[in-house]
Coordinates of C-alpha atoms in Angstrom, one line a residue:
Chain A
M1 CA -13.4 13.6 -16.2
P2 CA -11.0 12.7 -13.2
E3 CA -12.0 14.1 -9.9
T4 CA -9.6 14.7 -7.2
R5 CA -10.4 15.2 -3.4
I6 CA -8.1 14.9 -0.2
L7 CA -9.1 12.2 2.0
M8 CA -6.8 10.0 4.4
G9 CA -4.6 13.1 4.3
M10 CA -3.7 12.6 0.5
P11 CA -4.9 13.4 -2.8
I12 CA -7.5 10.7 -4.3
T13 CA -8.3 10.9 -7.9
V14 CA -11.2 8.9 -9.2
D15 CA -12.0 8.7 -13.0
V16 CA -15.2 6.4 -13.8
G17 CA -16.1 7.8 -17.2
E18 CA -18.6 10.1 -18.5
M19 CA -21.3 7.4 -18.5
A20 CA -21.5 7.2 -14.5
G21 CA -23.1 9.8 -12.6
G22 CA -21.6 11.8 -9.6
T23 CA -23.4 9.5 -7.1
L24 CA -21.0 6.7 -8.0
V25 CA -18.0 9.0 -7.6
D26 CA -19.6 10.3 -4.4
M27 CA -19.7 6.5 -3.2
V28 CA -16.1 6.0 -3.8
F29 CA -15.0 8.9 -1.9
D30 CA -17.4 8.2 0.9
Y31 CA -16.0 4.8 1.1
F32 CA -12.3 6.3 1.5
A33 CA -13.7 8.6 4.2
H34 CA -15.3 5.5 6.1
V35 CA -11.7 3.7 5.8
D36 CA -10.0 6.7 7.2
R37 CA -12.5 6.9 10.1
R38 CA -11.7 3.5 11.1
F39 CA -7.9 3.1 10.3
S40 CA -6.4 6.6 10.6
T41 CA -3.7 6.6 13.3
Y42 CA -3.8 10.4 13.1
R43 CA -7.4 10.5 14.4
A44 CA -8.2 9.7 18.1
D45 CA -11.6 8.5 17.4
S46 CA -10.6 5.7 14.7
E47 CA -10.8 2.1 15.9
I48 CA -7.2 1.6 15.4
S49 CA -6.3 4.2 17.7
A50 CA -8.7 2.9 20.2
I51 CA -6.9 -0.6 19.7
N52 CA -3.5 1.1 20.4
R53 CA -4.7 2.8 23.6
G54 CA -5.9 -0.5 24.9
D55 CA -9.7 0.3 24.7
V56 CA -11.1 -2.4 22.4
P57 CA -10.8 -6.2 23.0
I58 CA -10.1 -8.2 20.3
R59 CA -13.5 -9.9 20.5
D60 CA -14.9 -6.3 19.6
W61 CA -12.8 -5.5 16.6
S62 CA -14.5 -5.0 13.3
G63 CA -14.5 -7.4 10.5
E64 CA -12.6 -4.9 8.6
M65 CA -10.1 -4.5 11.2
T66 CA -9.6 -8.0 11.6
E67 CA -9.2 -8.5 7.7
V68 CA -6.6 -5.8 7.4
L69 CA -4.7 -7.1 10.5
A70 CA -4.8 -10.8 9.5
L71 CA -3.6 -9.4 6.1
A72 CA -0.8 -7.6 7.6
E73 CA 0.4 -10.6 9.6
Q74 CA 0.2 -12.5 6.4
T75 CA 2.4 -10.1 4.4
K76 CA 4.8 -10.1 7.4
N77 CA 5.1 -14.1 7.1
E78 CA 5.5 -13.8 3.2
T79 CA 8.2 -11.4 3.5
D80 CA 10.3 -12.8 6.2
G81 CA 9.3 -10.0 8.3
Y82 CA 10.3 -7.1 6.4
F83 CA 6.6 -5.9 6.4
D84 CA 5.8 -5.3 9.9
I85 CA 2.8 -2.9 10.9
R86 CA 4.3 -2.8 14.4
Q87 CA 6.1 0.6 15.1
P88 CA 9.1 1.0 17.1
D89 CA 7.1 2.5 19.9
G90 CA 5.1 -0.9 19.9
S91 CA 1.9 0.7 18.3
L92 CA 0.2 -0.8 15.3
D93 CA 0.1 1.2 12.1
P94 CA -1.5 -0.8 9.2
S95 CA -1.3 2.2 6.7
G96 CA 1.3 0.4 4.6
I97 CA -1.6 -1.9 3.6
V98 CA -4.8 0.1 4.2
K99 CA -4.4 2.3 0.9
G100 CA -4.1 -0.8 -1.3
W101 CA -6.9 -2.4 0.3
A102 CA -9.1 0.4 0.2
I103 CA -8.3 1.2 -3.5
R104 CA -9.0 -2.4 -4.3
N105 CA -12.4 -2.4 -2.5
A106 CA -13.2 1.0 -4.0
A107 CA -12.8 -0.6 -7.5
G108 CA -15.0 -3.5 -6.6
I109 CA -17.8 -0.7 -5.8
V110 CA -17.1 0.8 -9.4
R111 CA -17.2 -2.5 -11.1
R112 CA -20.3 -3.8 -9.2
A113 CA -22.1 -0.6 -10.5
G114 CA -21.1 -2.0 -14.2
M115 CA -18.5 0.3 -15.0
C116 CA -15.7 -1.3 -17.1
D117 CA -13.4 1.7 -17.9
F118 CA -12.0 3.6 -15.0
F119 CA -9.3 4.2 -12.5
I120 CA -8.8 4.9 -8.9
E121 CA -5.6 6.6 -7.8
A122 CA -4.8 7.2 -4.1
G123 CA -1.3 8.7 -2.9
G124 CA 0.6 7.4 -6.0
D125 CA -1.0 3.8 -5.8
V126 CA -3.2 3.0 -8.9
Q127 CA -6.0 0.6 -10.0
S128 CA -7.2 0.8 -13.6
F129 CA -9.3 -1.4 -15.7
G130 CA -10.5 -1.1 -19.3
K131 CA -9.5 2.0 -21.5
N132 CA -9.1 5.7 -21.2
A133 CA -11.5 8.2 -22.8
S134 CA -9.3 7.8 -26.3
G135 CA -10.0 4.1 -26.2
K136 CA -6.4 3.2 -25.2
D137 CA -5.2 1.1 -22.4
W138 CA -4.4 3.6 -19.1
S139 CA -1.1 4.5 -18.9
V140 CA 0.7 5.1 -15.6
G141 CA 3.9 7.2 -15.4
I142 CA 6.4 6.5 -12.8
R143 CA 7.7 9.8 -11.0
N144 CA 11.3 10.7 -10.9
P145 CA 12.4 10.4 -7.3
F146 CA 14.9 13.3 -7.9
K147 CA 12.5 15.7 -9.7
G148 CA 8.8 15.5 -8.9
D149 CA 7.4 17.0 -12.2
E150 CA 9.2 14.5 -14.3
I151 CA 8.1 10.9 -15.6
I152 CA 11.0 8.2 -15.9
K153 CA 8.9 5.3 -17.2
V154 CA 5.5 4.5 -18.6
V155 CA 3.7 1.3 -17.7
Y156 CA 0.4 -0.1 -19.1
P157 CA -0.9 -2.2 -16.1
R158 CA -3.9 -3.5 -18.1
G159 CA -5.9 -4.4 -15.0
R160 CA -3.1 -5.1 -12.8
G161 CA -2.3 -2.8 -9.6
V162 CA 0.7 -0.3 -9.5
A163 CA 2.3 0.9 -6.0
T164 CA 5.4 3.0 -5.4
S165 CA 7.2 3.4 -2.1
G166 CA 9.9 5.8 -1.5
S167 CA 11.6 7.9 0.5
Y168 CA 11.9 11.0 -1.6
V169 CA 8.7 13.1 -1.0
R170 CA 8.3 12.9 2.7
G171 CA 11.6 11.8 4.0
Q172 CA 12.4 8.3 5.4
H173 CA 8.9 6.6 6.1
I174 CA 9.7 3.1 5.9
Y175 CA 11.7 1.2 8.6
N176 CA 14.0 -1.8 8.3
P177 CA 12.1 -3.7 11.0
H178 CA 15.2 -6.0 11.2
E179 CA 17.5 -2.9 11.8
I180 CA 15.3 -0.1 13.5
G181 CA 17.1 3.2 13.5
S182 CA 19.3 2.4 10.4
P183 CA 17.3 4.3 7.7
I184 CA 17.0 3.0 4.4
T185 CA 19.4 5.1 2.1
D186 CA 20.5 3.2 -0.9
I187 CA 17.1 3.1 -2.8
L188 CA 14.8 6.0 -3.4
S189 CA 11.9 4.7 -5.1
L190 CA 10.5 1.1 -5.9
T191 CA 7.5 0.6 -8.0
V192 CA 5.6 -2.7 -7.8
I193 CA 3.1 -4.0 -10.4
G194 CA 0.8 -6.8 -8.8
A195 CA -2.2 -8.8 -9.6
D196 CA -4.2 -5.9 -8.2
V197 CA -3.1 -2.8 -6.2
L198 CA -3.3 -4.5 -2.7
E199 CA -0.9 -7.0 -3.8
A200 CA 1.4 -4.1 -5.3
D201 CA 1.0 -2.1 -2.1
R202 CA 2.0 -4.5 0.3
F203 CA 5.1 -5.9 -1.4
A204 CA 6.1 -2.3 -2.5
T205 CA 6.3 -1.6 1.2
A206 CA 8.1 -4.9 2.1
A207 CA 10.4 -4.7 -1.0
F208 CA 11.3 -1.2 -0.1
A209 CA 12.2 -2.1 3.4
M210 CA 14.8 -4.7 2.1
G211 CA 16.7 -2.1 0.5
K212 CA 19.0 -3.4 -2.4
D213 CA 17.6 -6.9 -2.2
G214 CA 14.0 -5.9 -2.7
I215 CA 14.2 -6.0 -6.4
F216 CA 15.5 -9.8 -5.9
F217 CA 12.5 -10.5 -3.9
L218 CA 10.2 -9.2 -6.5
E219 CA 12.1 -11.2 -9.2
E220 CA 11.7 -14.2 -7.3
T221 CA 8.1 -13.8 -6.4
P222 CA 5.5 -15.1 -9.2
D223 CA 3.0 -12.3 -10.3
L224 CA 5.2 -9.4 -9.1
E225 CA 7.1 -7.0 -11.2
G226 CA 9.1 -4.2 -9.8
Y227 CA 11.3 -1.2 -10.8
V228 CA 13.6 0.3 -8.2
V229 CA 15.6 3.6 -8.3
D230 CA 18.7 3.9 -6.5
I231 CA 20.5 7.0 -4.9
D232 CA 22.8 7.2 -7.9
G233 CA 20.2 7.6 -10.1
R234 CA 20.4 4.0 -11.7
A235 CA 17.2 2.0 -12.3
T236 CA 16.9 -1.9 -12.2
P237 CA 13.5 -3.6 -13.5
T238 CA 12.7 -7.2 -13.0
S239 CA 13.1 -9.3 -15.9
G240 CA 9.5 -9.2 -16.8
F241 CA 9.0 -5.6 -16.4
G242 CA 9.8 -4.4 -19.8
A243 CA 6.7 -6.2 -21.2
L244 CA 4.5 -4.0 -19.1
C245 CA 6.0 -0.8 -20.7
L246 CA 5.0 -1.7 -24.3
P247 CA 1.9 0.1 -25.4
Chain B
M1 CA -10.5 -8.3 29.7
K2 CA -10.1 -5.0 31.3
L3 CA -11.2 -2.0 29.5
G4 CA -10.1 1.5 29.5
T5 CA -7.0 3.4 29.1
Q6 CA -5.0 1.4 31.4
G7 CA -4.5 -1.1 28.5
Y8 CA -5.5 -4.8 28.3
A9 CA -5.3 -7.5 30.7
D10 CA -2.6 -10.1 30.0
G11 CA -3.4 -13.3 28.2
V12 CA -4.4 -15.0 25.0
Y13 CA -7.6 -13.7 23.4
T14 CA -9.3 -14.9 20.2
G15 CA -11.2 -12.5 17.9
P16 CA -14.3 -13.2 16.1
A17 CA -14.4 -14.8 12.6
A18 CA -14.5 -12.0 9.8
D19 CA -15.6 -12.6 6.1
A20 CA -12.9 -11.3 4.2
Y21 CA -12.8 -10.7 0.6
Y22 CA -10.8 -14.1 0.0
G23 CA -12.3 -16.1 2.7
I24 CA -13.0 -16.2 6.6
V25 CA -10.1 -15.1 8.8
R26 CA -9.8 -15.0 12.5
I27 CA -7.1 -13.5 14.7
Q28 CA -5.4 -14.5 18.0
A29 CA -4.0 -11.7 20.1
L30 CA -1.3 -12.1 22.9
V31 CA -1.3 -9.4 25.5
Q32 CA 1.8 -9.0 27.6
G33 CA 2.4 -6.0 30.0
G34 CA -0.9 -4.5 29.1
R35 CA 0.0 -4.2 25.3
L36 CA -0.6 -6.3 22.5
A37 CA 2.7 -8.5 22.0
A38 CA 1.7 -10.6 19.0
L39 CA -1.0 -11.2 16.6
K40 CA -1.5 -14.7 15.1
V41 CA -3.7 -15.5 12.1
L42 CA -5.8 -18.7 13.3
Q43 CA -7.8 -19.2 10.2
Y44 CA -6.9 -18.5 6.9
P45 CA -7.6 -19.7 3.3
S46 CA -4.7 -21.9 2.5
D47 CA -4.2 -21.1 -1.3
R48 CA -1.9 -18.1 -0.1
R49 CA 1.6 -18.1 -1.3
T50 CA 4.2 -19.1 1.5
S51 CA 7.2 -17.3 2.6
I52 CA 10.2 -16.6 0.2
R53 CA 13.7 -16.1 0.9
I54 CA 16.1 -14.4 -1.6
N55 CA 18.5 -16.3 -3.3
R56 CA 20.3 -14.2 -5.5
Q57 CA 22.4 -17.1 -7.2
A58 CA 19.4 -18.7 -8.4
L59 CA 18.1 -15.5 -10.1
P60 CA 19.1 -14.1 -13.6
M61 CA 21.2 -10.9 -13.4
L62 CA 19.2 -8.1 -13.5
R63 CA 20.4 -5.2 -15.7
D64 CA 20.4 -1.7 -14.5
E65 CA 20.0 1.6 -16.6
A66 CA 20.5 5.3 -16.1
I67 CA 17.0 6.9 -15.7
S68 CA 16.0 9.5 -18.2
A69 CA 12.9 11.7 -18.6
H70 CA 10.0 10.4 -20.5
D71 CA 7.0 12.0 -22.2
A72 CA 4.8 13.4 -19.4
N73 CA 1.6 12.4 -21.5
V74 CA 0.2 9.9 -19.1
D75 CA -3.4 9.1 -17.6
I76 CA -2.0 8.5 -13.9
I77 CA 1.1 9.1 -12.0
S78 CA 2.7 6.6 -9.4
G79 CA 5.1 7.9 -6.8
A80 CA 5.8 7.7 -3.2
T81 CA 3.2 9.4 -0.9
L82 CA 2.9 12.1 1.4
T83 CA 1.6 11.5 5.0
S84 CA -1.3 13.4 6.1
R85 CA 0.8 15.5 8.3
A86 CA 3.5 16.2 5.7
F87 CA 0.6 16.9 3.1
I88 CA -1.1 19.3 5.3
R89 CA 2.1 21.1 6.1
S90 CA 3.1 21.4 2.5
L91 CA -0.3 22.5 1.6
G92 CA -0.2 24.9 4.4
G93 CA 3.1 26.3 3.1
A94 CA 1.6 26.7 -0.4
L95 CA -1.4 28.5 0.9
K96 CA 0.7 30.7 3.0
K97 CA 3.0 31.4 -0.2
A98 CA 0.0 32.1 -2.1
S99 CA -1.6 34.7 0.6
S100 CA 1.7 36.6 0.9

């Protein structure tokens, strides 16, 4: 049975099957709480807030902080600067990568506990492995950006990660770092399927920031597939996306 | 380096090596005007992909389609997220509605 709790300011759902005890589920949620305490820009007592205040010299950064900020820098390089955790005010906000990173690590906790059939979903980003309770491949529905209660596509990620970036639920939340102040308005929702949820998440954020070019970036990048919905209600999939929609 | 709320002392500083999931990473920070001006990854596994530039001419035409409602019977839903503030606000709104 899936269990949902609100952590990191968003609903997180974990389904590790009937065989696993509640302890494993608790371990997963405890891990997300730990990530939130370290990386939340909304908490004054987090490590990232202390770094942004100028309170923590780099030699004292935690290993996890170094890993995430290095990954962010790497992603910036891989996306010609479209992924940038530096905010217009100069502070660092790694939330565009922390969610996928945390889900991937949480999935590692579940796998090391010996579970083969499970999923973890946090704020719309998903990592699944194995089969659902009916013995079928996990299915992931892509939400209609115009109508929150409607599904417009079903994908079967089969161990890959899925992440969606968009502007429909919470208003404009991804900047184009190359044109700060000009909001991304031509696309509404962009879903990426990658080798794992971290790959999907970091490239979903970057490709969304590219606007109409994002889907071409995904088409050009090996191991990434995407599905973008524009403001006119038209959707464009990458050429390998359709294969992931076959049950 | 100076500590406290006055910010960082200007200079170039190197962080400790961290054991990441895929290898060892190390970051260098440039501090200018008391702020972190740039981060640079000094040590990184070399098998990562390199930067990609978009060249539409070299790509196949991507065909678009009208979106349409699907059977909602799925295990998991992927969609854009709410921030904590937005989520708490919307939750607060819902609770307010529920209690009125």
